[in-house]
Structures are given as structure tokens and as C-alpha cells.
């Protein structure tokens, strides 16, 4: 595989699974055709870390935000002020990863909704896109997006084709990753086929969501071509074409 123009719109390179070889790995990316990557914070602490990585590597950009699964452990009550101030950094390009997680429900749903809405309002104040996590919470996510109309992406999209059309109608993007390669993936494949090309982003969610044939191992941006090949197959195009389009879309959305 000799691809280029790979833009990974969603990863977590501050994750401890990368602590032993992060620098070796990230230093190899240019050679692997990776031209851009958004590394996402999930709380105040690792949002700082995301920015530090972005300072170190020119092709890395940062998103800052409080993830629904991190709400209960967040120590800083003034996280909105912290994210507002971090967003002044030139390499912060989005508020994320934020959203709702009704699979684990680790914080009460009313709290998750409140934290999500206040961060969407912050993103709009700062004119930044949002990176949305939606796990088993499609209806509430869609209602909140319709209410606030932020710009941004629903990452690791797991909704139906109908929901995808609603999200696209709001002007937002659809992030697809390793899940499209899974054997039991029906909805993500249907979405991959139907999503308008100008609204498609490609992502890893590294270290998670590793595409087949490496499912179960650690994911990183060098494995994006497996996802691109699957999307290309169902859209009757080439993986390189998918990479070209998603690179262009990511740069447009994140203002790079
Ligand atoms: Ni993520």
C-alpha cells in the first residue's frame, strides 16, 4: 500500500497504550503518507496533553473537551473556562470529544446533556467545530444538534442512513472508521455507501476501533488505508480518491 493524503480526523495519541513508542510511531507518519491528524482530549488533563503533542508535530492538531465517560472523574469545575482559554492556542481546531454515552451511562443522562450543551454553546461562541461522540443516544444527539446547529462531525457514526441524512442536512460531517470493515457492520456500510462525498471524514479513533484484519490489536493512523479500501469498495471508487476527498473535507471543516 502506497497511499498519500491521509488525514485521520479522530485519534487519541495521549492514550497510555502509546506511552512506550509514541515518538517513534508519530515520527514515521510522514513516510506513511499521513498529512494530518486530530488528537482529541476527553478531559481537562489530557486536553493539555493533546496540545503538547500538536506543538511537537506539525501535522498534529488538537481538540479539547470533556467526554461523557470522563464527567464523573473530572476534577476541574471550571472546565468550560479552561477549554475557552486552551482554544486560544493556534493548533486547537475543535471542541471534542464531547457527546452522550448511553451504553455505559457512567454519568446521569441529564448531566451528560447539560455538559454537552454547554460545550456546544462554547464552540459556537468560539466559532469552532464540535467532535461528537454518540453511543446508543441517537435521538437525543439529533435533537441537541437540531436545537443548537453547531458545525462539526458526528464521529464513529453508528446511526442509520436516515439519521445520517438529517445530520448532513444540518451541514455537519460524518466520521467513519474501522467499524466499516467489521464483519457484522451493516449500518456503517450502508452509511458509507450513501453519505455525500463532501460530508465524509475518515478516522481511526486510535487506539480503538482497529480495522480488519488487525481487529483486536492497537489501532493507529497507518491502518487507515484498510478503512479507505472498504469505503472505496462500496462506493465504486479507489481508496486514494477516498483519502483525497476526506483530506480536503477535514481541512475545510477544521480550517487547516
Ligand atoms: Ni474518540
Short mmCIF file of C-alpha atoms and ligand atoms in Angstrom, two decimals:
data_model
loop_
_atom_site.label_atom_id
_atom_site.label_comp_id
_atom_site.label_asym_id
_atom_site.label_seq_id
_atom_site.Cartn_x
_atom_site.Cartn_y
_atom_site.Cartn_z
CA UNK A 1 0.00 0.00 0.00
CA UNK A 2 1.43 3.28 -1.07
CA UNK A 3 -1.12 5.91 -0.21
CA UNK A 4 -0.84 9.62 0.49
CA UNK A 5 -3.10 12.49 1.66
CA UNK A 6 -4.17 10.51 4.72
CA UNK A 7 -5.97 12.78 7.22
CA UNK A 8 -7.00 11.00 10.42
CA UNK A 9 -9.83 13.16 11.75
CA UNK A 10 -10.02 11.45 15.16
CA UNK A 11 -7.40 9.80 17.36
CA UNK A 12 -6.22 9.75 20.98
CA UNK A 13 -2.41 9.75 20.89
CA UNK A 14 -2.21 10.70 24.54
CA UNK A 15 -3.68 7.29 25.42
CA UNK A 16 -1.42 5.21 27.63
CA UNK A 17 -1.32 2.46 25.01
CA UNK A 18 1.06 4.77 23.09
CA UNK A 19 3.27 5.73 26.02
CA UNK A 20 6.21 3.48 25.12
CA UNK A 21 6.57 4.16 21.40
CA UNK A 22 4.62 7.35 20.67
CA UNK A 23 7.57 9.32 19.32
CA UNK A 24 8.84 6.52 17.08
CA UNK A 25 5.34 5.94 15.77
CA UNK A 26 4.44 9.58 15.13
CA UNK A 27 7.82 10.24 13.53
CA UNK A 28 7.08 7.51 10.97
CA UNK A 29 3.78 9.03 9.87
CA UNK A 30 5.04 11.35 7.14
CA UNK A 31 6.69 8.40 5.43
CA UNK A 32 3.37 6.52 5.63
CA UNK A 33 1.53 9.24 3.72
CA UNK A 34 -0.19 10.76 6.76
CA UNK A 35 -0.50 14.50 6.31
CA UNK A 36 -2.83 15.42 9.17
CA UNK A 37 -4.30 14.10 12.39
CA UNK A 38 -6.62 15.47 15.07
CA UNK A 39 -5.78 14.14 18.53
CA UNK A 40 -8.74 14.60 20.89
CA UNK A 41 -8.83 15.34 24.58
CA UNK A 42 -11.51 13.75 26.75
CA UNK A 43 -10.98 15.80 29.96
CA UNK A 44 -9.04 18.91 31.05
CA UNK A 45 -5.84 16.99 31.81
CA UNK A 46 -5.45 15.17 28.51
CA UNK A 47 -6.66 18.21 26.56
CA UNK A 48 -3.44 19.93 27.69
CA UNK A 49 -1.55 16.83 26.60
CA UNK A 50 -3.21 16.92 23.17
CA UNK A 51 -1.96 20.48 22.70
CA UNK A 52 1.56 19.49 23.76
CA UNK A 53 1.59 16.81 21.07
CA UNK A 54 0.30 19.29 18.50
CA UNK A 55 3.12 21.66 19.42
CA UNK A 56 5.66 18.93 18.84
CA UNK A 57 4.42 17.62 15.47
CA UNK A 58 3.43 20.00 12.66
CA UNK A 59 0.81 17.60 11.20
CA UNK A 60 -0.96 17.07 14.54
CA UNK A 61 -3.85 19.31 15.61
CA UNK A 62 -5.71 19.24 18.91
CA UNK A 63 -9.32 19.12 20.04
CA UNK A 64 -10.19 19.96 23.65
CA UNK A 65 -13.28 18.81 25.52
CA UNK A 66 -14.94 16.75 28.24
CA UNK A 67 -16.14 13.30 27.11
CA UNK A 68 -19.32 11.85 28.71
CA UNK A 69 -17.34 8.92 30.17
CA UNK A 70 -14.92 11.36 31.87
CA UNK A 71 -17.52 13.61 33.51
CA UNK A 72 -17.55 11.82 36.86
CA UNK A 73 -13.75 11.90 37.21
CA UNK A 74 -13.19 15.47 36.04
CA UNK A 75 -11.55 17.37 38.88
CA UNK A 76 -11.91 20.90 37.49
CA UNK A 77 -15.31 22.51 37.96
CA UNK A 78 -14.31 25.41 35.72
CA UNK A 79 -13.63 23.16 32.72
CA UNK A 80 -15.53 25.49 30.37
CA UNK A 81 -13.16 28.38 31.24
CA UNK A 82 -10.18 26.06 30.81
CA UNK A 83 -11.34 24.91 27.36
CA UNK A 84 -12.07 28.52 26.37
CA UNK A 85 -8.56 29.54 27.30
CA UNK A 86 -6.93 26.47 25.69
CA UNK A 87 -8.79 27.27 22.48
CA UNK A 88 -6.67 30.39 22.06
CA UNK A 89 -3.83 28.08 21.05
CA UNK A 90 -3.31 28.20 17.30
CA UNK A 91 -3.36 24.39 16.98
CA UNK A 92 -6.68 23.85 18.74
CA UNK A 93 -9.12 23.31 15.88
CA UNK A 94 -12.22 21.85 17.59
CA UNK A 95 -14.16 21.26 20.81
CA UNK A 96 -14.15 17.49 21.33
CA UNK A 97 -14.52 14.81 22.12
CA UNK A 98 -17.93 15.60 23.59
CA UNK A 99 -21.28 13.83 23.45
CA UNK A 100 -23.55 11.27 25.05
CA UNK A 101 -22.85 7.66 26.02
CA UNK A 102 -25.98 5.72 26.94
CA UNK A 103 -24.16 2.39 26.65
CA UNK A 104 -22.06 2.88 29.79
CA UNK A 105 -24.22 5.65 31.34
CA UNK A 106 -21.33 6.50 33.67
CA UNK A 107 -22.90 9.88 34.49
CA UNK A 108 -26.64 10.60 34.80
CA UNK A 109 -28.16 11.39 31.41
CA UNK A 110 -29.32 14.88 32.48
CA UNK A 111 -25.72 15.67 33.48
CA UNK A 112 -24.36 14.33 30.19
CA UNK A 113 -26.83 16.50 28.25
CA UNK A 114 -26.01 19.60 30.31
CA UNK A 115 -22.24 19.14 29.84
CA UNK A 116 -22.68 18.50 26.11
CA UNK A 117 -24.89 21.54 25.57
CA UNK A 118 -22.62 23.93 27.44
CA UNK A 119 -19.66 22.77 25.34
CA UNK A 120 -21.62 23.16 22.08
CA UNK A 121 -22.51 26.70 23.18
CA UNK A 122 -18.79 27.33 23.87
CA UNK A 123 -17.84 26.01 20.42
CA UNK A 124 -20.34 28.34 18.80
CA UNK A 125 -19.03 31.28 20.82
CA UNK A 126 -15.50 30.44 19.62
CA UNK A 127 -16.65 29.62 16.07
CA UNK A 128 -15.06 26.16 16.32
CA UNK A 129 -16.47 22.84 15.08
CA UNK A 130 -17.53 20.13 17.56
CA UNK A 131 -16.49 16.46 17.52
CA UNK A 132 -19.48 14.44 18.72
CA UNK A 133 -19.49 11.02 20.41
CA UNK A 134 -22.90 9.28 20.09
CA UNK A 135 -23.21 5.83 21.64
CA UNK A 136 -26.75 4.45 21.80
CA UNK A 137 -28.04 8.02 22.15
CA UNK A 138 -29.05 8.83 18.56
CA UNK A 139 -32.38 10.50 19.32
CA UNK A 140 -31.06 12.89 21.98
CA UNK A 141 -27.96 13.71 19.91
CA UNK A 142 -30.05 14.55 16.87
CA UNK A 143 -32.41 16.75 18.91
CA UNK A 144 -29.50 18.62 20.50
CA UNK A 145 -27.80 19.15 17.13
CA UNK A 146 -31.06 20.42 15.67
CA UNK A 147 -31.51 22.78 18.62
CA UNK A 148 -28.02 24.33 18.56
CA UNK A 149 -26.93 23.79 14.92
CA UNK A 150 -23.16 23.68 15.56
CA UNK A 151 -20.70 22.94 12.78
CA UNK A 152 -18.73 19.73 13.20
CA UNK A 153 -18.70 15.96 12.84
CA UNK A 154 -20.52 13.01 14.39
CA UNK A 155 -17.54 10.72 14.79
CA UNK A 156 -17.57 6.91 14.52
CA UNK A 157 -21.06 7.29 13.09
CA UNK A 158 -23.29 4.38 14.14
CA UNK A 159 -26.73 5.71 13.22
CA UNK A 160 -28.99 4.77 10.31
CA UNK A 161 -28.89 6.17 6.77
CA UNK A 162 -31.95 8.28 7.71
CA UNK A 163 -30.14 9.80 10.68
CA UNK A 164 -27.06 10.42 8.50
CA UNK A 165 -29.26 12.40 6.09
CA UNK A 166 -30.58 14.53 8.99
CA UNK A 167 -27.04 15.23 10.23
CA UNK A 168 -25.89 16.13 6.72
CA UNK A 169 -28.90 18.42 6.31
CA UNK A 170 -27.65 20.33 9.36
CA UNK A 171 -24.39 20.94 7.48
CA UNK A 172 -22.40 18.51 9.59
CA UNK A 173 -19.92 15.80 8.63
CA UNK A 174 -19.99 12.02 9.14
CA UNK A 175 -16.84 10.34 10.53
CA UNK A 176 -16.28 6.71 9.52
CA UNK A 177 -13.58 4.43 10.86
CA UNK A 178 -12.60 0.79 11.39
CA UNK A 179 -16.21 -0.26 12.12
CA UNK A 180 -16.98 -0.28 8.37
CA UNK A 181 -14.60 -3.24 7.98
CA UNK A 182 -16.18 -5.36 10.73
CA UNK A 183 -17.99 -8.50 9.54
CA UNK A 184 -21.21 -7.62 11.39
CA UNK A 185 -21.18 -3.99 10.22
CA UNK A 186 -24.38 -3.39 8.33
CA UNK A 187 -25.40 0.17 9.18
CA UNK A 188 -21.91 1.75 8.86
CA UNK A 189 -21.50 0.12 5.43
CA UNK A 190 -24.89 1.42 4.26
CA UNK A 191 -23.93 4.87 5.53
CA UNK A 192 -20.53 4.61 3.80
CA UNK A 193 -22.34 3.94 0.55
CA UNK A 194 -24.88 6.77 0.84
CA UNK A 195 -23.07 9.66 2.53
CA UNK A 196 -22.42 12.58 0.15
CA UNK A 197 -18.68 12.73 -0.60
CA UNK A 198 -18.40 16.36 0.50
CA UNK A 199 -19.57 15.34 4.01
CA UNK A 200 -17.33 12.30 4.60
CA UNK A 201 -14.40 12.18 7.04
CA UNK A 202 -12.16 9.20 7.75
CA UNK A 203 -10.75 8.39 11.20
CA UNK A 204 -9.16 5.78 13.42
CA UNK A 205 -10.31 6.58 16.99
CA UNK A 206 -6.83 5.15 17.77
CA UNK A 207 -6.02 3.17 19.87
CA UNK A 208 -9.56 1.77 19.47
CA UNK A 209 -11.74 0.54 16.57
CA UNK A 210 -8.92 -1.23 14.72
CA UNK A 211 -9.93 -2.27 11.19
CA UNK A 212 -9.94 -5.86 9.94
CA UNK A 213 -7.51 -7.69 9.50
CA UNK A 214 -5.95 -6.22 12.68
CA UNK A 215 -9.12 -6.09 14.78
CA UNK A 216 -8.26 -6.68 18.46
CA UNK A 217 -4.82 -5.06 18.17
CA UNK A 218 -3.92 -1.44 18.86
CA UNK A 219 -5.07 0.97 16.17
CA UNK A 220 -3.06 3.85 14.71
CA UNK A 221 -3.30 6.17 11.70
CA UNK A 222 -1.12 3.95 9.47
CA UNK A 223 -4.05 1.48 9.32
CA UNK A 224 -6.47 4.00 7.76
CA UNK A 225 -5.95 2.56 4.24
CA UNK A 226 -7.87 -0.61 5.27
CA UNK A 227 -10.86 1.54 6.14
CA UNK A 228 -10.44 3.63 2.96
CA UNK A 229 -10.33 0.46 0.84
CA UNK A 230 -13.61 -0.79 2.32
CA UNK A 231 -15.34 2.57 1.80
CA UNK A 232 -13.97 2.73 -1.76
CA UNK A 233 -15.27 -0.76 -2.49
CA UNK A 234 -18.87 0.10 -1.57
CA UNK A 235 -18.71 3.44 -3.41
CA UNK A 236 -17.12 2.04 -6.57
CA UNK A 237 -14.08 4.25 -6.42
CA UNK A 238 -10.43 4.00 -5.35
CA UNK A 239 -9.08 4.20 -1.81
CA UNK A 240 -6.77 7.03 -2.90
CA UNK A 241 -9.78 9.01 -4.12
CA UNK A 242 -11.47 8.50 -0.70
CA UNK A 243 -8.28 9.68 1.02
CA UNK A 244 -8.05 12.74 -1.24
CA UNK A 245 -11.66 13.76 -0.58
CA UNK A 246 -11.56 13.15 3.18
CA UNK A 247 -8.29 15.10 3.45
CA UNK A 248 -9.87 18.04 1.68
CA UNK A 249 -13.05 17.81 3.81
CA UNK A 250 -11.10 17.66 7.08
CA UNK A 251 -9.04 20.71 6.15
CA UNK A 252 -12.18 22.60 5.25
CA UNK A 253 -14.07 21.70 8.45
CA UNK A 254 -11.15 22.30 10.81
CA UNK A 255 -9.90 25.41 8.99
CA UNK A 256 -6.44 23.99 8.26
NI1 LIG B 1 -12.63 9.01 20.41
#
